[in-house]
PDB file of C-alpha atoms in Angstrom:
ATOM      1  CA  GLU A 997     -18.525  -5.876  -8.517  1.00 63.00           C
ATOM      2  CA  ALA A 998     -16.234  -8.273  -6.715  1.00 80.00           C
ATOM      3  CA  GLY A 999     -13.015  -6.982  -5.269  1.00 92.00           C
ATOM      4  CA  VAL A1000      -9.505  -8.300  -5.155  1.00 96.00           C
ATOM      5  CA  VAL A1001      -9.701 -11.736  -3.752  1.00 97.00           C
ATOM      6  CA  GLN A1002      -6.710 -13.225  -2.037  1.00 98.00           C
ATOM      7  CA  SER A1003      -6.300 -16.623  -0.299  1.00 97.00           C
ATOM      8  CA  PRO A1004      -5.528 -17.906   2.104  1.00 97.00           C
ATOM      9  CA  ARG A1005      -6.157 -15.127   4.684  1.00 97.00           C
ATOM     10  CA  TYR A1006      -3.945 -16.534   7.176  1.00 97.00           C
ATOM     11  CA  LYS A1007      -0.946 -19.004   7.012  1.00 97.00           C
ATOM     12  CA  ILE A1008       1.205 -20.387   9.754  1.00 98.00           C
ATOM     13  CA  ILE A1009       4.240 -22.320   8.674  1.00 97.00           C
ATOM     14  CA  GLU A1010       7.527 -23.555  10.040  1.00 97.00           C
ATOM     15  CA  LYS A1011      10.702 -21.987   8.784  1.00 96.00           C
ATOM     16  CA  LYS A1012      12.277 -23.673   5.594  1.00 97.00           C
ATOM     17  CA  GLN A1013       8.685 -24.713   4.455  1.00 97.00           C
ATOM     18  CA  PRO A1014       7.260 -23.592   1.270  1.00 97.00           C
ATOM     19  CA  VAL A1015       4.282 -21.329   0.919  1.00 98.00           C
ATOM     20  CA  ALA A1016       2.108 -19.882  -1.811  1.00 98.00           C
ATOM     21  CA  PHE A1017      -0.357 -17.075  -2.034  1.00 98.00           C
ATOM     22  CA  TRP A1018      -3.047 -16.572  -4.573  1.00 98.00           C
ATOM     23  CA  CYS A1019      -4.680 -13.373  -5.849  1.00 98.00           C
ATOM     24  CA  ASN A1020      -7.531 -12.777  -8.307  1.00 96.00           C
ATOM     25  CA  PRO A1021      -7.548  -9.049  -9.253  1.00 95.00           C
ATOM     26  CA  ILE A1022     -10.748  -7.070 -10.122  1.00 92.00           C
ATOM     27  CA  SER A1023     -12.041  -8.276 -13.494  1.00 90.00           C
ATOM     28  CA  GLY A1024     -10.495  -6.278 -16.319  1.00 87.00           C
ATOM     29  CA  HIS A1025      -7.655  -4.869 -14.243  1.00 89.00           C
ATOM     30  CA  ASN A1026      -4.491  -5.160 -16.248  1.00 89.00           C
ATOM     31  CA  THR A1027      -2.042  -4.078 -13.742  1.00 90.00           C
ATOM     32  CA  LEU A1028      -1.309  -6.405 -10.702  1.00 94.00           C
ATOM     33  CA  TYR A1029       0.845  -5.645  -7.680  1.00 94.00           C
ATOM     34  CA  TRP A1030       2.241  -7.794  -4.828  1.00 97.00           C
ATOM     35  CA  TYR A1031       3.394  -5.924  -1.644  1.00 97.00           C
ATOM     36  CA  ARG A1032       4.670  -6.988   1.509  1.00 98.00           C
ATOM     37  CA  GLN A1033       3.780  -5.155   4.727  1.00 97.00           C
ATOM     38  CA  ASN A1034       5.721  -5.547   7.900  1.00 96.00           C
ATOM     39  CA  LEU A1035       4.108  -4.381  11.186  1.00 93.00           C
ATOM     40  CA  GLY A1036       4.349  -0.570  11.526  1.00 91.00           C
ATOM     41  CA  GLN A1037       5.451  -0.069   8.059  1.00 94.00           C
ATOM     42  CA  GLY A1038       3.804   0.706   4.739  1.00 95.00           C
ATOM     43  CA  PRO A1039       3.382  -1.804   1.949  1.00 96.00           C
ATOM     44  CA  GLU A1040       6.628  -2.457   0.040  1.00 95.00           C
ATOM     45  CA  LEU A1041       6.460  -3.418  -3.588  1.00 94.00           C
ATOM     46  CA  LEU A1042       7.524  -6.844  -4.625  1.00 96.00           C
ATOM     47  CA  ILE A1043       6.560  -7.172  -8.085  1.00 96.00           C
ATOM     48  CA  ARG A1044       4.316  -5.417 -10.543  1.00 93.00           C
ATOM     49  CA  TYR A1045       2.658  -6.977 -13.508  1.00 93.00           C
ATOM     50  CA  GLU A1046       1.150  -5.563 -16.757  1.00 90.00           C
ATOM     51  CA  ASN A1047      -0.935  -8.293 -18.072  1.00 91.00           C
ATOM     52  CA  GLU A1048       1.266 -11.359 -17.743  1.00 92.00           C
ATOM     53  CA  GLU A1049       4.495  -9.409 -18.006  1.00 93.00           C
ATOM     54  CA  ALA A1050       6.555  -8.646 -14.877  1.00 94.00           C
ATOM     55  CA  VAL A1051       7.479  -4.966 -15.469  1.00 91.00           C
ATOM     56  CA  ASP A1052       9.137  -4.354 -12.113  1.00 91.00           C
ATOM     57  CA  ASP A1053      10.527  -7.172 -10.080  1.00 94.00           C
ATOM     58  CA  SER A1054      13.649  -5.345  -8.738  1.00 91.00           C
ATOM     59  CA  GLN A1055      12.597  -5.816  -5.194  1.00 92.00           C
ATOM     60  CA  LEU A1056      11.613  -9.325  -5.256  1.00 95.00           C
ATOM     61  CA  PRO A1057      14.213 -11.456  -3.440  1.00 94.00           C
ATOM     62  CA  LYS A1058      14.737 -13.669  -6.138  1.00 92.00           C
ATOM     63  CA  ASP A1059      16.593 -16.455  -4.305  1.00 95.00           C
ATOM     64  CA  ARG A1060      13.494 -17.561  -2.524  1.00 97.00           C
ATOM     65  CA  PHE A1061      10.536 -15.697  -3.967  1.00 97.00           C
ATOM     66  CA  SER A1062       8.882 -16.319  -7.334  1.00 97.00           C
ATOM     67  CA  ALA A1063       5.752 -15.104  -8.837  1.00 97.00           C
ATOM     68  CA  GLU A1064       3.596 -15.864 -11.970  1.00 96.00           C
ATOM     69  CA  ARG A1065       0.616 -14.526 -13.762  1.00 95.00           C
ATOM     70  CA  LEU A1066       0.460 -16.860 -16.647  1.00 84.00           C
ATOM     71  CA  LYS A1067      -2.772 -15.751 -18.230  1.00 87.00           C
ATOM     72  CA  GLY A1068      -2.670 -12.126 -17.245  1.00 85.00           C
ATOM     73  CA  VAL A1069      -5.428 -12.529 -14.713  1.00 92.00           C
ATOM     74  CA  ASP A1070      -4.874 -14.282 -11.327  1.00 95.00           C
ATOM     75  CA  SER A1071      -1.384 -14.460  -9.885  1.00 97.00           C
ATOM     76  CA  THR A1072       0.523 -16.615  -7.425  1.00 98.00           C
ATOM     77  CA  LEU A1073       3.430 -15.568  -5.189  1.00 98.00           C
ATOM     78  CA  LYS A1074       5.610 -18.280  -3.688  1.00 98.00           C
ATOM     79  CA  ILE A1075       8.234 -18.420  -1.079  1.00 98.00           C
ATOM     80  CA  GLN A1076      10.556 -21.371  -0.848  1.00 97.00           C
ATOM     81  CA  PRO A1077      12.045 -21.884   1.528  1.00 97.00           C
ATOM     82  CA  ALA A1078      10.353 -19.495   4.231  1.00 97.00           C
ATOM     83  CA  GLU A1079      12.445 -17.754   6.714  1.00 97.00           C
ATOM     84  CA  LEU A1080      11.491 -16.179  10.026  1.00 97.00           C
ATOM     85  CA  GLY A1081      11.878 -12.753   8.597  1.00 96.00           C
ATOM     86  CA  ASP A1082       9.224 -13.486   6.004  1.00 97.00           C
ATOM     87  CA  SER A1083       6.439 -13.030   8.652  1.00 98.00           C
ATOM     88  CA  ALA A1084       4.448 -10.162   7.292  1.00 98.00           C
ATOM     89  CA  VAL A1085       1.121  -9.399   5.482  1.00 98.00           C
ATOM     90  CA  TYR A1086       1.305 -10.150   1.694  1.00 98.00           C
ATOM     91  CA  LEU A1087      -1.049  -7.696  -0.049  1.00 98.00           C
ATOM     92  CA  CYS A1088      -2.318  -7.998  -3.682  1.00 97.00           C
ATOM     93  CA  ALA A1089      -3.568  -4.892  -5.458  1.00 95.00           C
ATOM     94  CA  SER A1090      -4.751  -4.186  -8.962  1.00 92.00           C
ATOM     95  CA  ILE A1091      -5.415  -1.049 -11.148  1.00 87.00           C
ATOM     96  CA  SER A1092      -7.354  -0.769 -14.318  1.00 76.00           C
ATOM     97  CA  GLY A1093      -4.837   1.411 -15.969  1.00 61.00           C
ATOM     98  CA  ARG A1094      -1.418   0.948 -17.329  1.00 53.00           C
ATOM     99  CA  GLY A1095       1.981   2.646 -16.756  1.00 48.00           C
ATOM    100  CA  THR A1096       1.876   6.092 -15.148  1.00 46.00           C
ATOM    101  CA  GLY A1097      -0.407   7.016 -12.557  1.00 47.00           C
ATOM    102  CA  GLY A1098      -3.429   4.858 -11.378  1.00 55.00           C
ATOM    103  CA  ALA A1099      -3.000   4.716  -7.706  1.00 55.00           C
ATOM    104  CA  ASP A1100      -6.419   6.535  -7.621  1.00 59.00           C
ATOM    105  CA  THR A1101      -7.957   3.388  -9.037  1.00 73.00           C
ATOM    106  CA  GLN A1102      -5.648   1.022  -7.046  1.00 85.00           C
ATOM    107  CA  TYR A1103      -7.729  -1.585  -5.106  1.00 90.00           C
ATOM    108  CA  PHE A1104      -6.112  -3.871  -2.551  1.00 94.00           C
ATOM    109  CA  GLY A1105      -7.092  -7.362  -1.494  1.00 96.00           C
ATOM    110  CA  PRO A1106      -7.566  -8.269   2.257  1.00 96.00           C
ATOM    111  CA  GLY A1107      -4.137  -9.663   2.269  1.00 97.00           C
ATOM    112  CA  THR A1108      -2.440 -12.929   3.534  1.00 98.00           C
ATOM    113  CA  ARG A1109      -1.114 -12.730   6.997  1.00 97.00           C
ATOM    114  CA  LEU A1110       1.888 -15.076   7.231  1.00 98.00           C
ATOM    115  CA  THR A1111       3.554 -16.321  10.309  1.00 98.00           C
ATOM    116  CA  VAL A1112       6.786 -18.289   9.989  1.00 98.00           C
ATOM    117  CA  LEU A1113       7.690 -20.092  13.167  1.00 97.00           C
TER     118      LEU A1113
ATOM    119  CA  ARG B1430      17.068   7.808   3.773  1.00 70.00           C
ATOM    120  CA  LYS B1431      13.618   6.444   2.826  1.00 81.00           C
ATOM    121  CA  GLU B1432      12.025   7.862  -0.222  1.00 90.00           C
ATOM    122  CA  VAL B1433       8.851   8.705   1.463  1.00 95.00           C
ATOM    123  CA  GLU B1434       8.819   9.715   5.139  1.00 96.00           C
ATOM    124  CA  GLN B1435       6.132  10.306   7.589  1.00 96.00           C
ATOM    125  CA  ASP B1436       5.851  11.074  11.202  1.00 92.00           C
ATOM    126  CA  PRO B1437       4.629   7.756  12.789  1.00 92.00           C
ATOM    127  CA  GLY B1438       2.695   9.672  15.504  1.00 92.00           C
ATOM    128  CA  PRO B1439       0.427   8.708  17.259  1.00 95.00           C
ATOM    129  CA  PHE B1440      -1.531  12.125  17.028  1.00 96.00           C
ATOM    130  CA  ASN B1441      -3.873  12.058  19.798  1.00 97.00           C
ATOM    131  CA  VAL B1442      -6.735  14.263  18.893  1.00 97.00           C
ATOM    132  CA  PRO B1443      -9.849  15.225  20.871  1.00 98.00           C
ATOM    133  CA  GLU B1444     -13.124  14.630  19.010  1.00 98.00           C
ATOM    134  CA  GLY B1445     -13.991  17.800  17.080  1.00 98.00           C
ATOM    135  CA  ALA B1446     -10.390  18.990  16.849  1.00 98.00           C
ATOM    136  CA  THR B1447      -8.222  19.569  13.777  1.00 98.00           C
ATOM    137  CA  VAL B1448      -5.319  17.506  13.073  1.00 97.00           C
ATOM    138  CA  ALA B1449      -2.592  17.918  10.320  1.00 97.00           C
ATOM    139  CA  PHE B1450       0.389  16.105   9.362  1.00 97.00           C
ATOM    140  CA  ASN B1451       2.973  15.948   6.532  1.00 96.00           C
ATOM    141  CA  CYS B1452       4.817  13.459   4.343  1.00 96.00           C
ATOM    142  CA  THR B1453       8.095  14.244   2.546  1.00 97.00           C
ATOM    143  CA  TYR B1454       9.263  12.540  -0.643  1.00 96.00           C
ATOM    144  CA  SER B1455      12.840  12.530  -2.062  1.00 94.00           C
ATOM    145  CA  ASN B1456      12.083  11.935  -5.747  1.00 91.00           C
ATOM    146  CA  SER B1457      11.421  15.423  -7.365  1.00 90.00           C
ATOM    147  CA  ALA B1458      10.284  13.706 -10.587  1.00 89.00           C
ATOM    148  CA  SER B1459       7.278  12.087  -8.737  1.00 90.00           C
ATOM    149  CA  GLN B1460       4.133  12.611 -10.649  1.00 86.00           C
ATOM    150  CA  SER B1461       1.063  11.759  -8.507  1.00 89.00           C
ATOM    151  CA  PHE B1462       0.374  11.840  -4.819  1.00 93.00           C
ATOM    152  CA  PHE B1463      -2.310  10.269  -2.691  1.00 93.00           C
ATOM    153  CA  TRP B1464      -3.373   9.700   0.908  1.00 95.00           C
ATOM    154  CA  TYR B1465      -4.653   6.281   1.819  1.00 95.00           C
ATOM    155  CA  ARG B1466      -6.253   5.137   5.029  1.00 97.00           C
ATOM    156  CA  GLN B1467      -5.523   1.877   6.705  1.00 97.00           C
ATOM    157  CA  ASP B1468      -7.638   0.546   9.676  1.00 97.00           C
ATOM    158  CA  CYS B1469      -6.128  -1.947  11.996  1.00 94.00           C
ATOM    159  CA  ARG B1470      -5.620  -5.376  10.354  1.00 92.00           C
ATOM    160  CA  LYS B1471      -7.331  -4.167   7.174  1.00 95.00           C
ATOM    161  CA  GLU B1472      -6.032  -3.322   3.668  1.00 95.00           C
ATOM    162  CA  PRO B1473      -5.218   0.072   2.644  1.00 95.00           C
ATOM    163  CA  LYS B1474      -8.063   2.139   0.967  1.00 93.00           C
ATOM    164  CA  LEU B1475      -7.626   5.433  -1.129  1.00 91.00           C
ATOM    165  CA  LEU B1476      -8.805   8.424   0.783  1.00 94.00           C
ATOM    166  CA  MET B1477      -7.974  11.013  -1.736  1.00 92.00           C
ATOM    167  CA  SER B1478      -5.743  12.272  -4.378  1.00 89.00           C
ATOM    168  CA  VAL B1479      -3.465  15.187  -3.886  1.00 91.00           C
ATOM    169  CA  TYR B1480      -3.523  17.950  -6.471  1.00 84.00           C
ATOM    170  CA  SER B1481      -1.180  20.826  -6.893  1.00 84.00           C
ATOM    171  CA  SER B1482      -3.675  23.435  -6.286  1.00 83.00           C
ATOM    172  CA  GLY B1483      -4.800  21.703  -3.130  1.00 86.00           C
ATOM    173  CA  ASN B1484      -8.090  19.904  -2.695  1.00 91.00           C
ATOM    174  CA  GLU B1485     -10.878  19.231  -0.255  1.00 93.00           C
ATOM    175  CA  ASP B1486     -13.120  16.323   0.226  1.00 93.00           C
ATOM    176  CA  GLY B1487     -15.574  17.008   3.092  1.00 96.00           C
ATOM    177  CA  ARG B1488     -13.594  17.509   6.268  1.00 97.00           C
ATOM    178  CA  PHE B1489     -10.334  16.402   4.624  1.00 97.00           C
ATOM    179  CA  THR B1490      -7.952  18.846   2.843  1.00 97.00           C
ATOM    180  CA  ALA B1491      -4.813  17.699   1.050  1.00 96.00           C
ATOM    181  CA  GLN B1492      -2.040  19.974  -0.125  1.00 95.00           C
ATOM    182  CA  LEU B1493       1.037  19.525  -2.321  1.00 95.00           C
ATOM    183  CA  ASN B1494       4.293  21.600  -2.186  1.00 94.00           C
ATOM    184  CA  ARG B1495       6.460  20.399  -4.984  1.00 93.00           C
ATOM    185  CA  ALA B1496       9.094  23.188  -4.249  1.00 93.00           C
ATOM    186  CA  SER B1497       9.739  21.593  -0.753  1.00 94.00           C
ATOM    187  CA  GLN B1498       8.634  18.130  -1.713  1.00 95.00           C
ATOM    188  CA  TYR B1499       5.855  17.542   0.865  1.00 95.00           C
ATOM    189  CA  ILE B1500       2.233  16.689   0.895  1.00 96.00           C
ATOM    190  CA  SER B1501      -0.020  17.370   3.921  1.00 96.00           C
ATOM    191  CA  LEU B1502      -3.304  16.187   5.032  1.00 97.00           C
ATOM    192  CA  LEU B1503      -5.587  18.042   7.327  1.00 97.00           C
ATOM    193  CA  ILE B1504      -8.794  16.688   9.143  1.00 98.00           C
ATOM    194  CA  ARG B1505     -11.242  19.083  10.510  1.00 98.00           C
ATOM    195  CA  ASP B1506     -13.893  18.334  13.036  1.00 98.00           C
ATOM    196  CA  SER B1507     -12.290  14.931  13.850  1.00 98.00           C
ATOM    197  CA  LYS B1508     -14.716  11.898  14.305  1.00 98.00           C
ATOM    198  CA  LEU B1509     -13.928   8.748  16.403  1.00 98.00           C
ATOM    199  CA  SER B1510     -14.260   6.998  13.100  1.00 97.00           C
ATOM    200  CA  ASP B1511     -11.187   8.889  11.804  1.00 98.00           C
ATOM    201  CA  SER B1512      -8.887   6.858  13.968  1.00 98.00           C
ATOM    202  CA  ALA B1513      -6.610   5.124  11.569  1.00 98.00           C
ATOM    203  CA  THR B1514      -3.235   5.095  10.039  1.00 97.00           C
ATOM    204  CA  TYR B1515      -2.756   7.375   7.103  1.00 98.00           C
ATOM    205  CA  LEU B1516      -0.376   6.311   4.557  1.00 97.00           C
ATOM    206  CA  CYS B1517       1.186   8.745   2.046  1.00 96.00           C
ATOM    207  CA  VAL B1518       1.610   7.358  -1.449  1.00 94.00           C
ATOM    208  CA  VAL B1519       3.899   8.676  -4.171  1.00 93.00           C
ATOM    209  CA  ASP B1520       3.657   7.611  -7.800  1.00 89.00           C
ATOM    210  CA  SER B1521       6.721   7.761  -9.889  1.00 83.00           C
ATOM    211  CA  TRP B1522       5.935   6.355 -13.463  1.00 78.00           C
ATOM    212  CA  GLY B1523       3.743   3.667 -12.075  1.00 75.00           C
ATOM    213  CA  LYS B1524       5.923   2.861  -9.248  1.00 80.00           C
ATOM    214  CA  LEU B1525       4.154   3.307  -6.027  1.00 86.00           C
ATOM    215  CA  GLN B1526       5.961   4.147  -2.871  1.00 91.00           C
ATOM    216  CA  PHE B1527       4.291   4.162   0.507  1.00 95.00           C
ATOM    217  CA  GLY B1528       5.289   5.809   3.555  1.00 96.00           C
ATOM    218  CA  ALA B1529       5.180   3.941   6.783  1.00 96.00           C
ATOM    219  CA  GLY B1530       1.995   5.779   7.869  1.00 97.00           C
ATOM    220  CA  THR B1531       0.868   8.288  10.434  1.00 97.00           C
ATOM    221  CA  GLN B1532      -1.274   6.938  13.247  1.00 97.00           C
ATOM    222  CA  VAL B1533      -4.222   9.185  14.347  1.00 98.00           C
ATOM    223  CA  VAL B1534      -6.191   8.439  17.416  1.00 98.00           C
ATOM    224  CA  VAL B1535      -9.332  10.422  18.077  1.00 98.00           C
ATOM    225  CA  THR B1536     -10.487  10.482  21.560  1.00 97.00           C
ATOM    226  CA  PRO B1537     -13.877  11.199  23.042  1.00 95.00           C
TER     227      PRO B1537
END
């Protein structure tokens, strides 16, 4: 079974440029998460989708970040414009369940390592 | 105060020794608890769930103390391959919160 797929794996951009990350979750997984992980820190949730609905985007900096999961399958996370502080690893994860619990079936993609110069 | 806190370490452990560390959480309504392992420059992967009665998986033992709001992980007979960062994860109604991780370095 294919795991969570993310692309690109690495991205280097200059500040003020836009950038987009793509995630394809495990087939059949309804719940999709985008996390940001800074060096030496744990992943921090940006947004959680249940199918195509964003059920928790409270920690998404909406002035510059946006996300979509139009058909309830793959998802795109965008930053426009990027700032120096956005340099981090952006992780996508998916679980098959819904709502409560589920971290025991959560699978992460390899992440996109973003460097903003 | 962070909702999930861990000692960042590093815990330097001789091969074959035992190491244990804790994670504290602030939300008493949290439902589920997990330990994840993250290798350098890799994604986190589930190590084990943590149950109220405590549970073992081979050399790994996890405990939950709801009264004091902490979970623990103990690694017996440490192997070089156990070197990693161990992330504590607390699940509150589908919202997963990660600790910053505890680094374990097993030395020959």
